[in-house]
GROMACS .gro file of C-alpha atoms in nm:
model
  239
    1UNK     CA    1   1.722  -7.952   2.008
    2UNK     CA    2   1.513  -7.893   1.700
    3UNK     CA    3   1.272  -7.723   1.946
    4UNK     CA    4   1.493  -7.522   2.100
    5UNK     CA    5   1.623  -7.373   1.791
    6UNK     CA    6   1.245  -7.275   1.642
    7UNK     CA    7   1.255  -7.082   1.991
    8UNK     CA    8   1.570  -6.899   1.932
    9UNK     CA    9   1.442  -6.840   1.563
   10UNK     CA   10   1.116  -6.718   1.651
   11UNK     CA   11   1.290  -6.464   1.900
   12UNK     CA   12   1.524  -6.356   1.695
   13UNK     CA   13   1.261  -6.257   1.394
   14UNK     CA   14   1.083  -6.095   1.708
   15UNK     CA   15   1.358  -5.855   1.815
   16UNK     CA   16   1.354  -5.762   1.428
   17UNK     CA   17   1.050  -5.651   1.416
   18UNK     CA   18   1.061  -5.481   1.721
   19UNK     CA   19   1.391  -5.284   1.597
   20UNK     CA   20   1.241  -5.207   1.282
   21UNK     CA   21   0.937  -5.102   1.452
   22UNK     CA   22   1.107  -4.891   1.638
   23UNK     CA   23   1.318  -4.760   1.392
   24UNK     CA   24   0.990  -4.688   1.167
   25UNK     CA   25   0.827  -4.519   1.499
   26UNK     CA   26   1.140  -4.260   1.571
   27UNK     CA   27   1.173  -4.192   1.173
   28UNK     CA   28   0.797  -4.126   1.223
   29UNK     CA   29   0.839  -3.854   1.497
   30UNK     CA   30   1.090  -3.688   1.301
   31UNK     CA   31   0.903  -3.594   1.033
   32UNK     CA   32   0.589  -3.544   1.240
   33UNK     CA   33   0.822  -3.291   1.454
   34UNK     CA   34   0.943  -3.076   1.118
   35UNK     CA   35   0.549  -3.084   0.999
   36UNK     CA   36   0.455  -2.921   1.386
   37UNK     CA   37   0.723  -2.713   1.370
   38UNK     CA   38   0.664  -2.559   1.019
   39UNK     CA   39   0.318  -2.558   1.103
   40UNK     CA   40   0.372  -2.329   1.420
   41UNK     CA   41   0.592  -2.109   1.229
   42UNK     CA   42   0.326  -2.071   0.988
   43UNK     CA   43   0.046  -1.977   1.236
   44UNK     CA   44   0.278  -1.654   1.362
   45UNK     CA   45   0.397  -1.540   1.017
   46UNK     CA   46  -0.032  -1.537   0.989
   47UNK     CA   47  -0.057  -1.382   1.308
   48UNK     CA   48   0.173  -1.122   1.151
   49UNK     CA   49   0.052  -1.074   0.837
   50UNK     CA   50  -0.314  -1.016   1.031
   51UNK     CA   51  -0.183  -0.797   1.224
   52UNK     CA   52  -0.014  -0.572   0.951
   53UNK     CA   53  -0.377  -0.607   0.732
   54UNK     CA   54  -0.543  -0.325   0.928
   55UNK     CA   55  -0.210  -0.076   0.905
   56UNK     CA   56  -0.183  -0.155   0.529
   57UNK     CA   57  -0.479  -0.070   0.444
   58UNK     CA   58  -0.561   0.234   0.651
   59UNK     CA   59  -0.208   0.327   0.442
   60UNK     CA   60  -0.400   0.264   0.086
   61UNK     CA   61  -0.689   0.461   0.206
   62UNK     CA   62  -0.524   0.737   0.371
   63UNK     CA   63  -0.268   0.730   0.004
   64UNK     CA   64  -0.616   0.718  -0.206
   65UNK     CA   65  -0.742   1.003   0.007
   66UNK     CA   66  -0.427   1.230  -0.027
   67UNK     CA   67  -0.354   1.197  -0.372
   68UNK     CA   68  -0.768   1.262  -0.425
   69UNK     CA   69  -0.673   1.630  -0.190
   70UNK     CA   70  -0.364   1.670  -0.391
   71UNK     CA   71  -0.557   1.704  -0.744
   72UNK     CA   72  -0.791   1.921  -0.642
   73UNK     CA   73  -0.553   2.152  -0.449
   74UNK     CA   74  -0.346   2.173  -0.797
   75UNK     CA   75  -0.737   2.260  -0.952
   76UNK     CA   76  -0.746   2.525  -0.726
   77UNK     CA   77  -0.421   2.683  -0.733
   78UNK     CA   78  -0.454   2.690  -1.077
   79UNK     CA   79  -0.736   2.892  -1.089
   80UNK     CA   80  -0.605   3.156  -0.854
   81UNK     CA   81  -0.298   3.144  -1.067
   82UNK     CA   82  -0.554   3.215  -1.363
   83UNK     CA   83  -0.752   3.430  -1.211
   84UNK     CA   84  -0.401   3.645  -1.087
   85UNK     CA   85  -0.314   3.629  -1.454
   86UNK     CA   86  -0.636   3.765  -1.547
   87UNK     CA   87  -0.641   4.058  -1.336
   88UNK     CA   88  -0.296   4.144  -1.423
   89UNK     CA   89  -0.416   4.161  -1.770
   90UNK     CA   90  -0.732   4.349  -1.678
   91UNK     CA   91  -0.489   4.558  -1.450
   92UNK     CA   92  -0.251   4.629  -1.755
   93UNK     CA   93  -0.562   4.770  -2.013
   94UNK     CA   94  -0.650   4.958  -1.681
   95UNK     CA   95  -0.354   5.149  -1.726
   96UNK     CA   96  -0.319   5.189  -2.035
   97UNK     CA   97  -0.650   5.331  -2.074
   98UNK     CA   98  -0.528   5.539  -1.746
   99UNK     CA   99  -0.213   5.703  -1.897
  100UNK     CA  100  -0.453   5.775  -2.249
  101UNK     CA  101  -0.686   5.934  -2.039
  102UNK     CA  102  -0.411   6.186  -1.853
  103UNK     CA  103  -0.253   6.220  -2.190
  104UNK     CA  104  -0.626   6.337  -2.341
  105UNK     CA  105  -0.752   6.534  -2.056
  106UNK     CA  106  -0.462   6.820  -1.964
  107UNK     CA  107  -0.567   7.127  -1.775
  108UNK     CA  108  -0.541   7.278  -2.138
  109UNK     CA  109  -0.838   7.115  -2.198
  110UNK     CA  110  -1.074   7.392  -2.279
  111UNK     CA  111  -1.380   7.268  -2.497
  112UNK     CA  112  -1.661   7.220  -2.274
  113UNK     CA  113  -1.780   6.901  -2.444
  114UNK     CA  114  -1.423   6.760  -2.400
  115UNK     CA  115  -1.439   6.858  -2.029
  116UNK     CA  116  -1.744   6.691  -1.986
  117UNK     CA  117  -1.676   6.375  -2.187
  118UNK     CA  118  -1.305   6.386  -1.959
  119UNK     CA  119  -1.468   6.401  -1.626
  120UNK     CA  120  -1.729   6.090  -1.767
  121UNK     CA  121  -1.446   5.885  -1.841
  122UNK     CA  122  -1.234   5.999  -1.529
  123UNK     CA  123  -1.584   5.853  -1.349
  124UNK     CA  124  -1.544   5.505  -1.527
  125UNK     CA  125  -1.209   5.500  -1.448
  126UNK     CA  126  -1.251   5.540  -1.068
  127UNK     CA  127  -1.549   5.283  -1.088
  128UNK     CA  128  -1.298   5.028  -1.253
  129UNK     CA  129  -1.016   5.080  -0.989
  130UNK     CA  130  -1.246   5.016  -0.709
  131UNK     CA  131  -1.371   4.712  -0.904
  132UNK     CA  132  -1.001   4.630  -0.931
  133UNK     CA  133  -0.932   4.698  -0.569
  134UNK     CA  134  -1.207   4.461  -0.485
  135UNK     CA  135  -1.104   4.187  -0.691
  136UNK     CA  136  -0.711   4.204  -0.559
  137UNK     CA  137  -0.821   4.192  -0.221
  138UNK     CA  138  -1.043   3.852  -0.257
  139UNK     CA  139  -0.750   3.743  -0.460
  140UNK     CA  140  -0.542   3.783  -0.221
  141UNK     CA  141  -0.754   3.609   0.016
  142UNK     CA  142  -0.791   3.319  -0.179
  143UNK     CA  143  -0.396   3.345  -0.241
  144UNK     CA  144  -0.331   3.285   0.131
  145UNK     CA  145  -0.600   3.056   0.212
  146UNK     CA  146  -0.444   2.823  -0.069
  147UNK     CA  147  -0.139   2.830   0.015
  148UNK     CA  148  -0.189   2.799   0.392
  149UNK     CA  149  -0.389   2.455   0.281
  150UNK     CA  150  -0.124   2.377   0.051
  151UNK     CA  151   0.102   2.394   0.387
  152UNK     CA  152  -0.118   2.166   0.550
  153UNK     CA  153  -0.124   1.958   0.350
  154UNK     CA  154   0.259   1.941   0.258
  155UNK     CA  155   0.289   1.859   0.648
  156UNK     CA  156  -0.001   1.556   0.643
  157UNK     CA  157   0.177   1.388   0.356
  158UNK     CA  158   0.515   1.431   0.468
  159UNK     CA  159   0.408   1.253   0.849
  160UNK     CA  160   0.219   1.015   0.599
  161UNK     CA  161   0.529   0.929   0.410
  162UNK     CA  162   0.754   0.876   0.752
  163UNK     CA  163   0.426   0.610   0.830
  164UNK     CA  164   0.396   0.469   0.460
  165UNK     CA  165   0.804   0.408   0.533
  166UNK     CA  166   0.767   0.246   0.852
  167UNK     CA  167   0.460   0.020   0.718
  168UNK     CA  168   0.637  -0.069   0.416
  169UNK     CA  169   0.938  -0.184   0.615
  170UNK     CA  170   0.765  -0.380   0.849
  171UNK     CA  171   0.589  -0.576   0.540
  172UNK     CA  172   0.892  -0.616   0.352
  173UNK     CA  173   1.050  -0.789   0.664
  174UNK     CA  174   0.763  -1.004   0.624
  175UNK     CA  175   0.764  -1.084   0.304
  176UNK     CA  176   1.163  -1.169   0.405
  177UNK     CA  177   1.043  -1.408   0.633
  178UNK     CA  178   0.780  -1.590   0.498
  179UNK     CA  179   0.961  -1.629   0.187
  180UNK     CA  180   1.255  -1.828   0.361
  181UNK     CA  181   0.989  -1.998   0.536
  182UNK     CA  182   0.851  -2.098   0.215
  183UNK     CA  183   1.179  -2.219   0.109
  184UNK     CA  184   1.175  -2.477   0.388
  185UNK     CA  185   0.834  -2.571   0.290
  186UNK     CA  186   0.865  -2.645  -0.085
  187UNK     CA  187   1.163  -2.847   0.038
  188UNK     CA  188   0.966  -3.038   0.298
  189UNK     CA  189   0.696  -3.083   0.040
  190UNK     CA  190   0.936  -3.264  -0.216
  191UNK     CA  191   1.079  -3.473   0.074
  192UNK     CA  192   1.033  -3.833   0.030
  193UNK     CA  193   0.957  -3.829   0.398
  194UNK     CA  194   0.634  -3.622   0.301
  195UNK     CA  195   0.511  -3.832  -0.022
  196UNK     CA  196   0.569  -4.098   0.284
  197UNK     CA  197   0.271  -3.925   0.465
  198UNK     CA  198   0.072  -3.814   0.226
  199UNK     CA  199   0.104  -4.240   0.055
  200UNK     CA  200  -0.048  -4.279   0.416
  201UNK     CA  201  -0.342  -4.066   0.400
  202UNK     CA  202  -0.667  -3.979   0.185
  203UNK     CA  203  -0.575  -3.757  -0.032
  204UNK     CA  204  -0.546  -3.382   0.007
  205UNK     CA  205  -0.680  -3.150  -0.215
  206UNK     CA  206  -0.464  -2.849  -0.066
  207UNK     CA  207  -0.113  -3.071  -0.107
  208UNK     CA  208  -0.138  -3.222  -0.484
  209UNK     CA  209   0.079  -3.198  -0.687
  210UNK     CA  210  -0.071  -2.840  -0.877
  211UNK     CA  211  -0.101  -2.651  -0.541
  212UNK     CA  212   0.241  -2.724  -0.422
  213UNK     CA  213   0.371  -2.608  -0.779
  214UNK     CA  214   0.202  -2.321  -0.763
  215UNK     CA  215   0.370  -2.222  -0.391
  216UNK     CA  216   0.693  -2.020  -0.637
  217UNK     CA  217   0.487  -1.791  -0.840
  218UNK     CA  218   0.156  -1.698  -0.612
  219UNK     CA  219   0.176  -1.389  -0.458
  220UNK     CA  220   0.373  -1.426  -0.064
  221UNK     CA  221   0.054  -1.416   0.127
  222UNK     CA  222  -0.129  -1.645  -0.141
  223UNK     CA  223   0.133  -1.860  -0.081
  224UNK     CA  224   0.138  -1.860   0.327
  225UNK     CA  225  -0.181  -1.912   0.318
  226UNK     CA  226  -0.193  -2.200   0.022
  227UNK     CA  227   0.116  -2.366   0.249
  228UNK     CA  228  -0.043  -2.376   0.567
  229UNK     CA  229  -0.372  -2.497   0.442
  230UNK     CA  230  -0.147  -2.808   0.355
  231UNK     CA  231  -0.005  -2.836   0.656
  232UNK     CA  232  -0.266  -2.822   0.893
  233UNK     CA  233  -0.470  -3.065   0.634
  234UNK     CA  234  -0.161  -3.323   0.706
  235UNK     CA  235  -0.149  -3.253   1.039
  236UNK     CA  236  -0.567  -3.353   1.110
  237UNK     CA  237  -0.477  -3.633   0.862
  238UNK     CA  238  -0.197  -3.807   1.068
  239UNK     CA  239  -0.396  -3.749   1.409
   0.00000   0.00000   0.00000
């Protein structure tokens, strides 16, 4: 009898630890399962973020290199516009000195000195309105040629803008969706089924207790990158 019942005993304390084995084993697999998963999730919102790297910062350059045109095409339009003002003022004592000249030299001019010293300064007078006439004309030419770059260039930042739109969408969804990932991954982190795993494994540098605190204030692709590190760290661990 007493026999027996050490048999029955010794079975029963078997199937206990075989339950709580199992039990331990499937509790396990769970967590291991939520690690993989966030893991995965974390190696395309990379992927993504890799992708958008090149885009980004063909944006910054291209911005850099427009804003760069933009100063000096305000440089040069403001020296035509100075040099317009200029020969409007030159243009002005032009004709003043014009109309003082008509108003000194009448056909009853009769002196023969003042005829001469007339037909001197009527001489000087066409030699300044040829000038004149040569300086509006490249003036002019520098008028359109500005403002036919100044066209150009109004159309290669406006299709720059549409793109900088675009690219800044497509990052901001990023940012949407790594941040809610995060979310799931500073809760995951403070799970009692993680300090389980990490208890269960050398330590990781990437998942103490400073990294993970840092997660809510490092910049989002700091952070994805911080996070993952972790991850993948616990995941090698565990194999």
């Amino acid at each position: 009898m007493r026999s027996g019942g050490l048999s029955l005993l010794i079975g029963f304390v078997a199937a206990i630890s075989s339950l709580m084995l199992s039990l331990g084993q499937a509790f396990g697999q769970t967590d291991t399962l939520q690690l993989n998963a966030l893991t995965q999730e974390g190696d395309l919102l990379l992927d993504e973020r890799t992708a958008l790297e090149p885009l980004q910062q063909n944006l910054v350059e291209q911005g850099d290199k427009l804003r760069a045109e933009e100063k000096s095409l305000r440089a040069e339009v403001q020296a035509v516009n100075d040099g317009i003002n200029t020969f409007n003022s030159t243009m002005d004592a032009f004709n003043d000195d014009a109309k003082a000249h008509k108003a000194a030299c009448t056909e009853q001019t009769k002196e023969a000195n003042d005829v001469a010293a007339c037909n001197e300064r009527a001489g000087e007078l066409r030699d300044r309105a040829q000038k004149l006439d040569a300086e509006r004309a490249q003036l002019i030419a520098r008028q359109e040629d500005i403002n036919k770059r100044v066209r150009g260039f109004n159309a290669t930042s406006a299709e720059f803008n549409k793109r900088k739109q675009e690219g800044d969408a497509q990052t901001s969804a990023s940012d949407r969706d790594v941040q809610e990932w995060l979310t799931r991954v500073r809760e995951f982190f403070l799970s009692s089924e993680f300090k389980t795993m990490s208890a269960g494994v050398s330590p990781i540098p990437a998942c103490d207790e400073s990294s993970i605190g840092s997660l809510g204030t490092a910049r989002v692709a700091q952070a994805l990158k911080q996070a993952q590190t972790c991850l993948k760290a616990m995941q090698a661990a565990l194999r």
